[in-house]
Short mmCIF file of C-alpha atoms in Angstrom, two decimals:
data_model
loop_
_atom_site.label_atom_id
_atom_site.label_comp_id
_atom_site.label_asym_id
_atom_site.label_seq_id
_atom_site.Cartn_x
_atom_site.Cartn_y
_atom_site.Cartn_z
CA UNK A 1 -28.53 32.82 -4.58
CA UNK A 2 -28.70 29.29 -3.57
CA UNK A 3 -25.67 28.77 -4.96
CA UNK A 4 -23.79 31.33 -3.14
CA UNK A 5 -24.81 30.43 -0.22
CA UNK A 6 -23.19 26.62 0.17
CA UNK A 7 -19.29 28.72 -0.41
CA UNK A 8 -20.53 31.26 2.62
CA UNK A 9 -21.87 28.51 4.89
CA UNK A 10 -18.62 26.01 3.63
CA UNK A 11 -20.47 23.23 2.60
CA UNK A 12 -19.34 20.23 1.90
CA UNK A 13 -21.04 19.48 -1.60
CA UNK A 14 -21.29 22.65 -3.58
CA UNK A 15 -22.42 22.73 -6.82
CA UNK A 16 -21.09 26.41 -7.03
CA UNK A 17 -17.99 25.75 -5.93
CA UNK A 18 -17.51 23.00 -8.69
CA UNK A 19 -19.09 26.04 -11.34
CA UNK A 20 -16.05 28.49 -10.06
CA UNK A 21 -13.16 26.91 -9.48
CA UNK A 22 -14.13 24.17 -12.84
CA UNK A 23 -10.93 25.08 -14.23
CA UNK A 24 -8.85 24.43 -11.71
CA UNK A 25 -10.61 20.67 -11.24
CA UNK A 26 -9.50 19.66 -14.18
CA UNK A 27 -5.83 21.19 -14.77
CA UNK A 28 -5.26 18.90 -11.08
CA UNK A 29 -7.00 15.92 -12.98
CA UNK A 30 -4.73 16.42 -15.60
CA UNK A 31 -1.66 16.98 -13.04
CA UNK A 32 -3.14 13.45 -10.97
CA UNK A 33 -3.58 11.41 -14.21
CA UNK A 34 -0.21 11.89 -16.17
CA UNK A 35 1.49 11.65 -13.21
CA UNK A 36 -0.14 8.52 -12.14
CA UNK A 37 0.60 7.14 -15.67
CA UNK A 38 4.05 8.24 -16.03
CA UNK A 39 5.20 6.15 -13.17
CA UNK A 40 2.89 3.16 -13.66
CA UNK A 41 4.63 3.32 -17.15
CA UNK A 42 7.97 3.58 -15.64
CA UNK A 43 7.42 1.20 -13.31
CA UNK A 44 6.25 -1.53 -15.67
CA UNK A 45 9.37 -0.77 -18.02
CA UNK A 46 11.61 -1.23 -15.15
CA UNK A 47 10.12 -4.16 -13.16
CA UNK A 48 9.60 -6.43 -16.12
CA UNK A 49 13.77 -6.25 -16.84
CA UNK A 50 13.83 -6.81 -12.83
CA UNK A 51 11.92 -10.02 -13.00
CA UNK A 52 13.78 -11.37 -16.23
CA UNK A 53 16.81 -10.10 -13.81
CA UNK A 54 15.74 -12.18 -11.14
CA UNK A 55 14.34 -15.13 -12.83
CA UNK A 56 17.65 -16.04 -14.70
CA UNK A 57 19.84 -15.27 -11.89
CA UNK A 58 18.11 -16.57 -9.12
CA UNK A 59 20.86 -15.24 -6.26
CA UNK A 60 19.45 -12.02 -7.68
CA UNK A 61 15.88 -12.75 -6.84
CA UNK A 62 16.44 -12.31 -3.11
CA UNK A 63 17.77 -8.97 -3.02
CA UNK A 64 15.82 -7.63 -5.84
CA UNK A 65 12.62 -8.72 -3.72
CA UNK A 66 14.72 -7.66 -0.35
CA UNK A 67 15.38 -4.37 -1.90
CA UNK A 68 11.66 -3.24 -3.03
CA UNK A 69 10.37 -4.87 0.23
CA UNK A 70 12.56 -2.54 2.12
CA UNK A 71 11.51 0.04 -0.33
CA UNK A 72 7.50 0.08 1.19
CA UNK A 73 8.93 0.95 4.58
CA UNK A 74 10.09 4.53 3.42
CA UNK A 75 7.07 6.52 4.08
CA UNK A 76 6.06 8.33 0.66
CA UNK A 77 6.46 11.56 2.82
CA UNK A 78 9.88 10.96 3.64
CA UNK A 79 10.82 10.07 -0.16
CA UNK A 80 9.66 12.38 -1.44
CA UNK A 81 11.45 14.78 0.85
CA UNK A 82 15.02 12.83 0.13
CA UNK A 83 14.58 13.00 -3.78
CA UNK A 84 14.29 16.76 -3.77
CA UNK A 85 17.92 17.41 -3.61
CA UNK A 86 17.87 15.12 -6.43
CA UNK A 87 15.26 16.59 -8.87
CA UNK A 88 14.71 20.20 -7.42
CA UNK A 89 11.23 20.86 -6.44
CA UNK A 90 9.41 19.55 -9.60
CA UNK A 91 7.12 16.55 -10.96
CA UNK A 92 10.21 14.42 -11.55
CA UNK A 93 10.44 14.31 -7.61
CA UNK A 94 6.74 12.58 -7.12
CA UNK A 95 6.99 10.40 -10.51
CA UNK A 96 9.99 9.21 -9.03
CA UNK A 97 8.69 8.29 -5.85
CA UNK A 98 5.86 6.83 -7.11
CA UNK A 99 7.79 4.90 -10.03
CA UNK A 100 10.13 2.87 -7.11
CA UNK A 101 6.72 2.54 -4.83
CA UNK A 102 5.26 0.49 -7.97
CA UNK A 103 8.11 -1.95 -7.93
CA UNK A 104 7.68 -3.49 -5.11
CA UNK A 105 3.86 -4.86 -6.49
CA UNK A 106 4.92 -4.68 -10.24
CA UNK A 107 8.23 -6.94 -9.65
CA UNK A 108 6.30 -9.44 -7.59
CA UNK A 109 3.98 -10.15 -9.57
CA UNK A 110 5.69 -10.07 -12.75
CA UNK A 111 8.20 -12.94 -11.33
CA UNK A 112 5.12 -15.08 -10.20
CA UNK A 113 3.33 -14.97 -13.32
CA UNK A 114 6.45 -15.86 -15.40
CA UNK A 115 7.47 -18.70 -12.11
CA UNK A 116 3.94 -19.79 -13.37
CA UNK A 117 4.22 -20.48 -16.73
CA UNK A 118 4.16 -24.38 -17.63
CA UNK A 119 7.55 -25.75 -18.42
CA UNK A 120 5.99 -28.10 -20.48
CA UNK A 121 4.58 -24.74 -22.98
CA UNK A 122 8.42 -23.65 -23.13
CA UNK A 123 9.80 -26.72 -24.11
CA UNK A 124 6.87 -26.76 -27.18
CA UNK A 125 7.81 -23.80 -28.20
CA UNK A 126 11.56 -24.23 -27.94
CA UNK A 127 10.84 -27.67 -29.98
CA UNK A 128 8.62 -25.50 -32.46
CA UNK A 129 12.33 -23.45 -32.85
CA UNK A 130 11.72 -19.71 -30.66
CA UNK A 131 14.76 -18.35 -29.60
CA UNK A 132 14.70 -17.06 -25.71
CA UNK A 133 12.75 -13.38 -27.09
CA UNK A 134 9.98 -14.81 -29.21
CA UNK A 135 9.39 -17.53 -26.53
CA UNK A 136 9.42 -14.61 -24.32
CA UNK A 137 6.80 -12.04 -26.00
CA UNK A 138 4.75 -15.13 -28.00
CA UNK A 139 4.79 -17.50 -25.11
CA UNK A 140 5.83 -16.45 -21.73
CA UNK A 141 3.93 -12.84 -21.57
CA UNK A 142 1.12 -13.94 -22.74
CA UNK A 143 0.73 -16.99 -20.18
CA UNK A 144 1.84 -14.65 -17.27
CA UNK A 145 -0.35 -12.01 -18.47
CA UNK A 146 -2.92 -12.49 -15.49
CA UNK A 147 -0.31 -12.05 -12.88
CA UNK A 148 1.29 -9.19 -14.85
CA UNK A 149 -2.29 -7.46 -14.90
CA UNK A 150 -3.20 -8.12 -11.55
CA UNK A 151 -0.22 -6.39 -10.31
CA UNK A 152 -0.76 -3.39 -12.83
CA UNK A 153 -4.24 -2.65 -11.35
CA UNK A 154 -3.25 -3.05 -7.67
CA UNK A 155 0.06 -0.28 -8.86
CA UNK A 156 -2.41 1.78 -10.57
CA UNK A 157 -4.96 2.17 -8.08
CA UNK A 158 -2.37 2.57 -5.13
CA UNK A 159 -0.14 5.30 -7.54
CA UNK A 160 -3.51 7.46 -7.84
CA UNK A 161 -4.52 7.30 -4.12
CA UNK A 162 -0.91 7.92 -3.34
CA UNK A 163 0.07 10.80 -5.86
CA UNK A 164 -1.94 13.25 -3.16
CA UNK A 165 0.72 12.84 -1.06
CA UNK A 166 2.79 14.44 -3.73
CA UNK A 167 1.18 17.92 -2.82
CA UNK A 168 3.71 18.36 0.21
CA UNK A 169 6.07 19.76 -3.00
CA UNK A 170 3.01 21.32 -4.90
CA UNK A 171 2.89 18.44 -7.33
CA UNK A 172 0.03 16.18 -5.71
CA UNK A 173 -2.38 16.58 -8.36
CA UNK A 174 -5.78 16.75 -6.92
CA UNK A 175 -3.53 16.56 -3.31
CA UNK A 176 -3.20 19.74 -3.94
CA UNK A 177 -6.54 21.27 -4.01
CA UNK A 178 -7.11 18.82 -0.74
CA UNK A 179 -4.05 20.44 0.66
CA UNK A 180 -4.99 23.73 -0.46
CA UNK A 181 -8.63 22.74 1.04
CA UNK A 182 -6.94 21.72 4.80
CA UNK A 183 -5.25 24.36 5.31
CA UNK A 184 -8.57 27.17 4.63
CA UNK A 185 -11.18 24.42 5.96
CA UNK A 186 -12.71 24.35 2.44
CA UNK A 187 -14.82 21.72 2.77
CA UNK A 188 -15.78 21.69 -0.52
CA UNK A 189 -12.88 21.73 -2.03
CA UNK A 190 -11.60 18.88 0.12
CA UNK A 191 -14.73 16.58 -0.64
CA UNK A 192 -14.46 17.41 -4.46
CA UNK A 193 -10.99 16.45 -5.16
CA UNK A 194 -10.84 13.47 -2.79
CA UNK A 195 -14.23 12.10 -4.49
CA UNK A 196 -12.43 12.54 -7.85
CA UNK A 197 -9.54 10.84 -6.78
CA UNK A 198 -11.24 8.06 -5.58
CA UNK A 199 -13.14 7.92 -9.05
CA UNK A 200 -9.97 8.11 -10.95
CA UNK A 201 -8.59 4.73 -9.56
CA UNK A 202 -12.19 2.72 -9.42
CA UNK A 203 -12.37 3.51 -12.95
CA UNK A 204 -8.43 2.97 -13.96
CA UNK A 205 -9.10 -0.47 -12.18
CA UNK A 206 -12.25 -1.01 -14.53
CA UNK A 207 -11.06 -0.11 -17.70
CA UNK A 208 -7.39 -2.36 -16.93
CA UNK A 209 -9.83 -4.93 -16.32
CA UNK A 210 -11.19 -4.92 -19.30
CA UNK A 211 -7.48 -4.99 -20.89
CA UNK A 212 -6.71 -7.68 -19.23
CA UNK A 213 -10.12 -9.14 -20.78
CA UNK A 214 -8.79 -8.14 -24.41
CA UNK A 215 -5.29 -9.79 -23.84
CA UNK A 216 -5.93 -12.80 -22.38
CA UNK A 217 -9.10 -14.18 -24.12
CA UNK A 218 -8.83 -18.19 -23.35
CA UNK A 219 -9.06 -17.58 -19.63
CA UNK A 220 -13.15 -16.30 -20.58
CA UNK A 221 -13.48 -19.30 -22.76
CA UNK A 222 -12.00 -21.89 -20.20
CA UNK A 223 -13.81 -20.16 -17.78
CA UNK A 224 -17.29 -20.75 -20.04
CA UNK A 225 -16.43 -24.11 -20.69
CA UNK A 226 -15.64 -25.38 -17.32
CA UNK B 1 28.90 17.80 4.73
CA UNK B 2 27.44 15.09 2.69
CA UNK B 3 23.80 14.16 3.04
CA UNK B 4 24.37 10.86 5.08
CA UNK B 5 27.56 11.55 7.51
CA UNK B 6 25.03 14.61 7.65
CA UNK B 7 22.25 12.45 8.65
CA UNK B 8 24.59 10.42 10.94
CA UNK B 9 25.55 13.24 12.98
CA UNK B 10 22.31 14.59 13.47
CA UNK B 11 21.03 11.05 14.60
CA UNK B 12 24.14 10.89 16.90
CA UNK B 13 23.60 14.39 18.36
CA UNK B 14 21.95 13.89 22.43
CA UNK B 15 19.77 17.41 22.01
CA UNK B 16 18.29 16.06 18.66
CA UNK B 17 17.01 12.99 21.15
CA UNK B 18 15.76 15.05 23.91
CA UNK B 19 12.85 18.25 24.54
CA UNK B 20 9.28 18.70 23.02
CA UNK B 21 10.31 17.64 19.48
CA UNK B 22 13.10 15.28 19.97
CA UNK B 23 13.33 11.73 18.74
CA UNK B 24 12.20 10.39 21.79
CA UNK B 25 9.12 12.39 21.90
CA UNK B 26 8.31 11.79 18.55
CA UNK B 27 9.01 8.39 18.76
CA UNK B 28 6.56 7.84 21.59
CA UNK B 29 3.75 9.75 19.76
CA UNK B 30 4.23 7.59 16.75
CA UNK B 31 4.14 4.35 18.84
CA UNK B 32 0.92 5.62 20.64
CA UNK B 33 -0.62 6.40 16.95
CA UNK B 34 -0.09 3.40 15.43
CA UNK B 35 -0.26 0.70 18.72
CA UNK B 36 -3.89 2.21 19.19
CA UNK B 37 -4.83 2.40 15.48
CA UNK B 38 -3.27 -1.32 15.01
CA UNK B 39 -5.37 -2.82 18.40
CA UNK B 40 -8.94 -0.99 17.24
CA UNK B 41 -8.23 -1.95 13.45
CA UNK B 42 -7.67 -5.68 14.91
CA UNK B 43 -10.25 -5.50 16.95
CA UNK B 44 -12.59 -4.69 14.40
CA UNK B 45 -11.36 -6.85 11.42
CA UNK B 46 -10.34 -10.10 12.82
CA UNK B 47 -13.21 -11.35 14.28
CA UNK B 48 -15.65 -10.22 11.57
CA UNK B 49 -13.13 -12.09 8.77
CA UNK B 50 -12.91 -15.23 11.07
CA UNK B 51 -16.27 -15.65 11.25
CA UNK B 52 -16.81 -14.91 7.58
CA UNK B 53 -13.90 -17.38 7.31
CA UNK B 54 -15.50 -19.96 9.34
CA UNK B 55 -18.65 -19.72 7.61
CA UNK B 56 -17.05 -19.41 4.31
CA UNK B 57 -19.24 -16.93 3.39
CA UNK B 58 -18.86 -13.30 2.19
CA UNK B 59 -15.56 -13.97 0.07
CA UNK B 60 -16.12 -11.50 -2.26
CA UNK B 61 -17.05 -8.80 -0.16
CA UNK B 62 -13.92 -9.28 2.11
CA UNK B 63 -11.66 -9.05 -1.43
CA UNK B 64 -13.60 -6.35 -2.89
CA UNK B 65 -13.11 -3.65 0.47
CA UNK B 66 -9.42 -4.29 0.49
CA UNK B 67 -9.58 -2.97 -3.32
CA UNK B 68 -11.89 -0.46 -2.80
CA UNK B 69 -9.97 0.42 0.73
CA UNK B 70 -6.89 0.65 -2.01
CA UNK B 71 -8.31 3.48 -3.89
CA UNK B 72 -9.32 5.87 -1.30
CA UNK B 73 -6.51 8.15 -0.22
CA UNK B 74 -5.43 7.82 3.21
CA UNK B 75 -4.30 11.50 3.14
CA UNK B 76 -7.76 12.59 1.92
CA UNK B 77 -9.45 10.56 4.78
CA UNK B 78 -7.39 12.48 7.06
CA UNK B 79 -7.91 15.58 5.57
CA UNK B 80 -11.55 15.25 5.28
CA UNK B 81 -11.09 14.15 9.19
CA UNK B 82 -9.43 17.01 10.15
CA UNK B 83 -11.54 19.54 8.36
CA UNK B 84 -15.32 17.66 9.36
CA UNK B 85 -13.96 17.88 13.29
CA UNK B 86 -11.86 21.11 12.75
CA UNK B 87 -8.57 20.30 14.86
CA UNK B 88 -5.22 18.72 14.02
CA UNK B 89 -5.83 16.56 16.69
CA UNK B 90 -5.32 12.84 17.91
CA UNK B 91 -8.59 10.76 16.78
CA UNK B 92 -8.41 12.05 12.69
CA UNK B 93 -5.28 10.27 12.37
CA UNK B 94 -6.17 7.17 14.80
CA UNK B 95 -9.79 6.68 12.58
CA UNK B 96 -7.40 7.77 9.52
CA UNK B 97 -5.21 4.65 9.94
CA UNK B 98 -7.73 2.25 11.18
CA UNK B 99 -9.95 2.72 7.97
CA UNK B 100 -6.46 2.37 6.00
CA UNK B 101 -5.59 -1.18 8.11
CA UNK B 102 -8.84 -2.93 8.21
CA UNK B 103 -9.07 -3.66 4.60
CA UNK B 104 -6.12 -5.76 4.52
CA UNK B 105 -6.65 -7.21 7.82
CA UNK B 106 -10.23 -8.49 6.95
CA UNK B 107 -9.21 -9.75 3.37
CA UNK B 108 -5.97 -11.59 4.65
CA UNK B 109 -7.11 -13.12 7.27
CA UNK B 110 -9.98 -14.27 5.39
CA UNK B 111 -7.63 -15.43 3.38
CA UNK B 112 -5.94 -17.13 5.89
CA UNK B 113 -8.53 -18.76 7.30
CA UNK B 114 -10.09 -19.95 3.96
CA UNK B 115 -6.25 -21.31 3.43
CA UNK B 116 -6.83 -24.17 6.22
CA UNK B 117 -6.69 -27.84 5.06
CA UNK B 118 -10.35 -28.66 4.22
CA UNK B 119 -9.51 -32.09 4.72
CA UNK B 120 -8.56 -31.65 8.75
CA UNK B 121 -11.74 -29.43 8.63
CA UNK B 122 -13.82 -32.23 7.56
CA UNK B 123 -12.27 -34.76 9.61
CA UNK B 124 -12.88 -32.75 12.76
CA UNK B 125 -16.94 -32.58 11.60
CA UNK B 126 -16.50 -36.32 11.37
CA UNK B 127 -15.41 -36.53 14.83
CA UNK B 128 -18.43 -34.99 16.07
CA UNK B 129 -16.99 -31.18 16.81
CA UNK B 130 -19.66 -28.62 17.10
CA UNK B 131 -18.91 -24.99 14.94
CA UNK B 132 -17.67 -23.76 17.77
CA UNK B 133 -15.24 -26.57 19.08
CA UNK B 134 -13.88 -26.67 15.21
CA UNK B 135 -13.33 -22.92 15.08
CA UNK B 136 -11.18 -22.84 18.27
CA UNK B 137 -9.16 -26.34 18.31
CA UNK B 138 -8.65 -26.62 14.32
CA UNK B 139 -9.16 -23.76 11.83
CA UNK B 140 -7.75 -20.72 14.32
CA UNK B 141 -4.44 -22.78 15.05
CA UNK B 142 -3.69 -23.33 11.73
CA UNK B 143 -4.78 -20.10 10.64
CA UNK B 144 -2.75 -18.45 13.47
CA UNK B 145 0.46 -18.11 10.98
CA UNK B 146 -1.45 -16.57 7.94
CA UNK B 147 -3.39 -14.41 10.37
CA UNK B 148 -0.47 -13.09 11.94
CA UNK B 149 1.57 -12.38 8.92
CA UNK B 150 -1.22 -10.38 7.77
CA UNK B 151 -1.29 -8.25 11.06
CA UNK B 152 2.54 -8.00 10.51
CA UNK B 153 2.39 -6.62 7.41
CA UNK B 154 -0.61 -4.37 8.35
CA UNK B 155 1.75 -3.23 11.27
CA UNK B 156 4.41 -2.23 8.78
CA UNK B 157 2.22 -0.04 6.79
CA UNK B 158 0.85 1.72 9.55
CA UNK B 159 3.99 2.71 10.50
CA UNK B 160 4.94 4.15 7.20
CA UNK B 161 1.57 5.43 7.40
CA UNK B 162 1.00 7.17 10.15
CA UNK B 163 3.96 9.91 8.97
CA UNK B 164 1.23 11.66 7.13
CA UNK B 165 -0.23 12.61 10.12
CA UNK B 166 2.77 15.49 9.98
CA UNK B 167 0.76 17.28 7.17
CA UNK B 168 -2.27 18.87 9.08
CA UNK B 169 0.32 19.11 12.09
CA UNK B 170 0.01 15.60 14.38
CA UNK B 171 2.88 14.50 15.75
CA UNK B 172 4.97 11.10 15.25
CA UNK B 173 8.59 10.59 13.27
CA UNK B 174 6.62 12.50 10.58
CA UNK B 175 7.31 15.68 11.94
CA UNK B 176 10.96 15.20 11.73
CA UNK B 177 10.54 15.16 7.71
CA UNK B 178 8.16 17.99 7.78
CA UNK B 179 10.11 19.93 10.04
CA UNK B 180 13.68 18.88 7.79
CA UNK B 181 11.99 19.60 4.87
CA UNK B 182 10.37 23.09 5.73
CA UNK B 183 14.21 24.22 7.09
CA UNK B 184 16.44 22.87 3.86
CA UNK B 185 17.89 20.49 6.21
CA UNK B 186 18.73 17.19 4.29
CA UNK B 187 20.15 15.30 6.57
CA UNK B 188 17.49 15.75 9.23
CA UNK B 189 14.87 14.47 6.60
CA UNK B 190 17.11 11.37 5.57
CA UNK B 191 17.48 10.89 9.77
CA UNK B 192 13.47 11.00 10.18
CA UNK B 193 13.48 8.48 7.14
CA UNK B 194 15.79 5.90 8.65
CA UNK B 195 14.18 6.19 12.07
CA UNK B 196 10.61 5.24 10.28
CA UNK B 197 12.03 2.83 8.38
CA UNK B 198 14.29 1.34 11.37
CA UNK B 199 11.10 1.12 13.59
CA UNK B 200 8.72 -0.38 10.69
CA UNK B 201 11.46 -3.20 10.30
CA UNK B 202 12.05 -3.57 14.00
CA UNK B 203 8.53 -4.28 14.72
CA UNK B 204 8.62 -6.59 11.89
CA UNK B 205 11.24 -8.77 13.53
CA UNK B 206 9.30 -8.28 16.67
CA UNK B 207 6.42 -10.05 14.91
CA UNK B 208 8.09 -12.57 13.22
CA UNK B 209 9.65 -13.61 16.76
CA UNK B 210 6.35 -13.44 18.06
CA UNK B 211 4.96 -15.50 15.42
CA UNK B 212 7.97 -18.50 16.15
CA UNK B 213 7.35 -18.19 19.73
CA UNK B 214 3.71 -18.62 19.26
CA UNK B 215 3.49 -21.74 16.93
CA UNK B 216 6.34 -24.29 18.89
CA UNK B 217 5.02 -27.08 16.60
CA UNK B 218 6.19 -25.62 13.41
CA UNK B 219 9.59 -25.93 14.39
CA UNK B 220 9.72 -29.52 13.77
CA UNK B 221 8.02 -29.54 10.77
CA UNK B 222 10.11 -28.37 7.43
CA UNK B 223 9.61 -24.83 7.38
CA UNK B 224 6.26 -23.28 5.31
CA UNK B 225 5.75 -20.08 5.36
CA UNK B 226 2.95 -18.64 4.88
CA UNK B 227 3.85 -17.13 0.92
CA UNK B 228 3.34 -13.65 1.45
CA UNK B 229 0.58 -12.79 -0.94
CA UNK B 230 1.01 -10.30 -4.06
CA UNK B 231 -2.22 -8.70 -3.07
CA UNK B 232 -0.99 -7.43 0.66
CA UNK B 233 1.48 -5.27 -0.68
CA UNK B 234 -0.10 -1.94 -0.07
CA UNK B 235 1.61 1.74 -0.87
CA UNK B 236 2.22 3.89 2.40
#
C-alpha cells in the first residue's frame, strides 16, 4: 500500500498518517483553538479596564505600558515554567501565560485608539447629554474600534503561533503533536500540525478582518468616497 | 525557602556560575545564538527594505511578511529544522531565529525609511542629488533612529526567543528553565527567567546608548522619538 509506505519511509506529507491519527488532529485543534480564545478573551476583558486605567490617570499610563513592556522580555518558556507552582500542571498555566503576553499589544493599542478619538466628537455627545459610559460604548469604542481591532488580530495571530510553546507542560495544543513529532522524528506529524497551526491564525486574522468590516462600516464608505 | 530568596541564592551561588552548564556557559551560548542570528537577519533585511524604502515600492509586501512571519510558529520552524537535518544542533536555531527577526526588521525599517520628511527628500532632488547621493546624505540619516529602534526591538525578541532553542536540547539561558523545570526546582527556573530578562533589557540600554551616541545632532533638538509602533510588538 501506497499509503503505508510514506509512515515506513517518514515522509513528510502523508496522507495516511492524516487517515490514522485523524482523531487526534482534531482533539489538538480543539485544545489550540479554545485555548487561543480563552486568553485573547481574557486579554481583551482585562486590557480595555487597563487603558480606561491609564487614560484617566495618566501617572498610571507609564507603568501600565512599563509593566507589559517588561512583560515581552519573559520568554514564554520561562513563564510558563514560573506559573506552574501557581496553577499545577494544567491549561490554566498556558491561558495564563498567553492572557498577560496579549496585554502588552491589546493595552497599546486600545489606549491609542481611544488617545485618537476627536475631542471635538466627545464634547457633541456630552452636549447631546451621555454620561461618561454611553459616551464610552456609543461614542468612544466605536471611533477607536480600528485600533482596538488591529491590536486583536496582531494578539490573535501571535496567541495561536505561540500556544505551541505551551506543549513543554502537555497543554500546547497542536505543540504537542509537534513536540510529540521532535522527539520520534515524525516528520509527518511535525509538518501536519505546524501547517494547521499556521492555518488557524491566517484564517483567525481573515475572519477578525471581516469583524472589523461589520463594526466599523463608515471607514468602507469614506474610503469609497474619497 | 520561598521561591525568590530561593532564586536569589541560587543566582548568588559561585558553582551555579561556573562548569559545562553554568551561567557563564550558558550565557555565552545564548550571546553567540542570538549576536549571529541578529547580524545575518540584518544583513539580510536592511538592505532589501532600504532599497524598497528608497524606491518606495513594495509597501505592501514588506507589511504583509511581518504578518504572515507573525503566524508561523517559531517553535515549529525549529522543530521542522531539527527534524529535516536530524540533530539538535547549532544552525536550526540560528535559521530558526533569523526567519523569526527578518519580518520585523524589513517591515520597520521600511517603515522607517518611508517615515522621512518628503519635503527634505524633494528638496535634495531639487538640488541636483543623484538616487544614490540622496539615499546616503538624506533619507539613511534620518532614517538611522527608526531603523535602529527597529533592530532594538528585534534584538529584544531574539533574546526571549532564542530560549526555545532548550526544547530539542540547544543550549543558551534556556536550558536553565528546562533543566529547573525537569528537577522541581523553582527557584532555578525564576533565576534562568531573570537572567533572560536582565540580558534582553541590558542590551536594550546598550542600544538605546548606541542610538544617542550615534545621532549627536538630536541632542539639540527637543527630543522625538521615534513612537514605537503598535505593530512591532511581537510575542516571544
Amino acid at each position: 500500500m501506497a499509503g503505508q509506505d510514506c509512515l515506513a519511509a517518514n515522509e513528510w506529507i502523508c496522507g495516511e498518517f492524516v487517515r490514522t491519527r485523524s482523531q487526534e488532529l482534531v482533539d489538538a485543534s480543539v485544545e489550540h483553538l479554545w485555548i487561543t480564545a480563552a486568553s485573547v478573551a481574557a486579554g481583551v476583558l482585562l486590557a480595555l479596564p487597563l487603558a480606561l486605567l491609564a487614560r484617566r490617570w495618566r501617572a498610571a499610563a507609564t507603568p501600565v505600558l512599563g509593566v507589559t513592556t517588561v512583560l515581552y522580555t519573559i520568554p514564554s518558556l520561562a513563564l510558563f515554567s514560573l506559573l506552574v507552582p501557581v496553577f499545577g500542571i494544567s491549561a490554566s498555566v498556558v491561558v495564563t501565560g498567553l492572557t498577560l503576553y496579549s496585554l502588552t499589544i491589546l493595552v497599546r493599542n486600545f489606549l491609542a485608539g481611544l488617545d485618537a478619538v476627536p475631542e471635538d466628537a466627545r464634547e457633541a455627545a456630552r452636549g447631546m447629554g451621555y454620561g461618561p459610559i454611553r459616551l464610552l460604548w456609543e461614542v468612544e469604542l466605536p471611533l477607536a474600534m480600528p485600533a482596538v481591532m488591529a491590536g486583536v488580530r496582531i494578539a490573535t495571530v501571535a496567541t495561536v503561533s505561540l500556544t505551541t510553546v505551551g506543549s513543554i507542560i502537555g497543554y500546547g495544543g497542536l505543540g504537542n503533536l509537534i513536540k510529540e513529532g521532535m522527539q520520534s522524528f515524525f516528520k509527518a506529524e511535525v509538518l501536519t500540525a505546524s501547517v494547521i497551526c499556521v492555518v488557524f491564525a491566517l484564517v483567525a486574522d481573515l475572519l477578525l478582518l471581516g469583524v472589523q468590516r461589520l463594526l466599523t462600516p463608515w471607514a468602507r464608505a469614506a474610503k469609497a468616497a474619497g | 525557602m520561598g521561591t525568590i530568596p530561593g532564586a536569589w541564592d541560587w543566582l548568588t551561588t559561585g558553582a551555579n556560575w561556573t562548569g559545562t552548564d553554568g551561567v557563564l556557559q550558558r550565557l555565552g551560548e545564548h550571546l553567540a545564538l542570538t549576536s549571529v542570528s541578529m547580524a545575518i537577519a540584518c544583513l539580510v533585511a536592511l538592505p532589501v527594505a532600504i532599497l524598497l524604502g528608497h524606491l518606495g515600492k513594495g509597501g505592501a509586501l514588506a507589511v504583509n511578511l511581518s504578518n504572515v512571519g507573525r503566524a508561523v510558529p517559531t517553535f515549529a520552524i525549529l522543530v521542522l529544522l531539527v527534524v529535516a537535518t536530524n540533530s539538535a544542533r547549532y544552525w536550526p536555531t540560528v535559521i530558526a531565529l533569523v526567519l523569526f527577526a527578518v519580518p520585523p526588521l524589513l517591515t520597520n525599517t521600511y517603515v522607517g525609511m518611508r517615515q522621512v520628511d518628503r519635503d527634505a527628500v524633494e528638496a535634495a532632488r531639487g538640488m541636483g542629488m543623484t538616487g544614490g547621493q540622496l539615499l546616503a546624505r538624506v533619507e539613511l540619516p534620518l532614517a538611522a533612529p527608526f531603523v535602529m529602534s527597529g533592530v532594538r526591538s528585534a534584538a529584544v525578541q531574539v533574546i526571549a526567543t532564542a530560549t526555545l532553542a532548550a526544547i530539542p536540547g540547544e543550549g543558551g539561558l534556556g536550558r536553565i528553565v528546562t533543566a529547573g523545570f525537569a528537577q522541581f526546582d523553582t527557584p532555578k527556573v525564576v533565576a534562568g527567567a531573570v537572567l533572560v530578562a536582565a540580558f534582553a533589557l541590558l542590551v536594550e540600554g546598550v542600544f538605546l546608548l548606541l542610538q544617542r551616541l550615534v545621532s549627536p545632532a538630536r541632542k539639540s533638538r527637543p527630543a522625538r522619538r521615534p513612537a514605537r509602533s503598535t505593530h512591532q510588538m511581537e510575542f516571544t
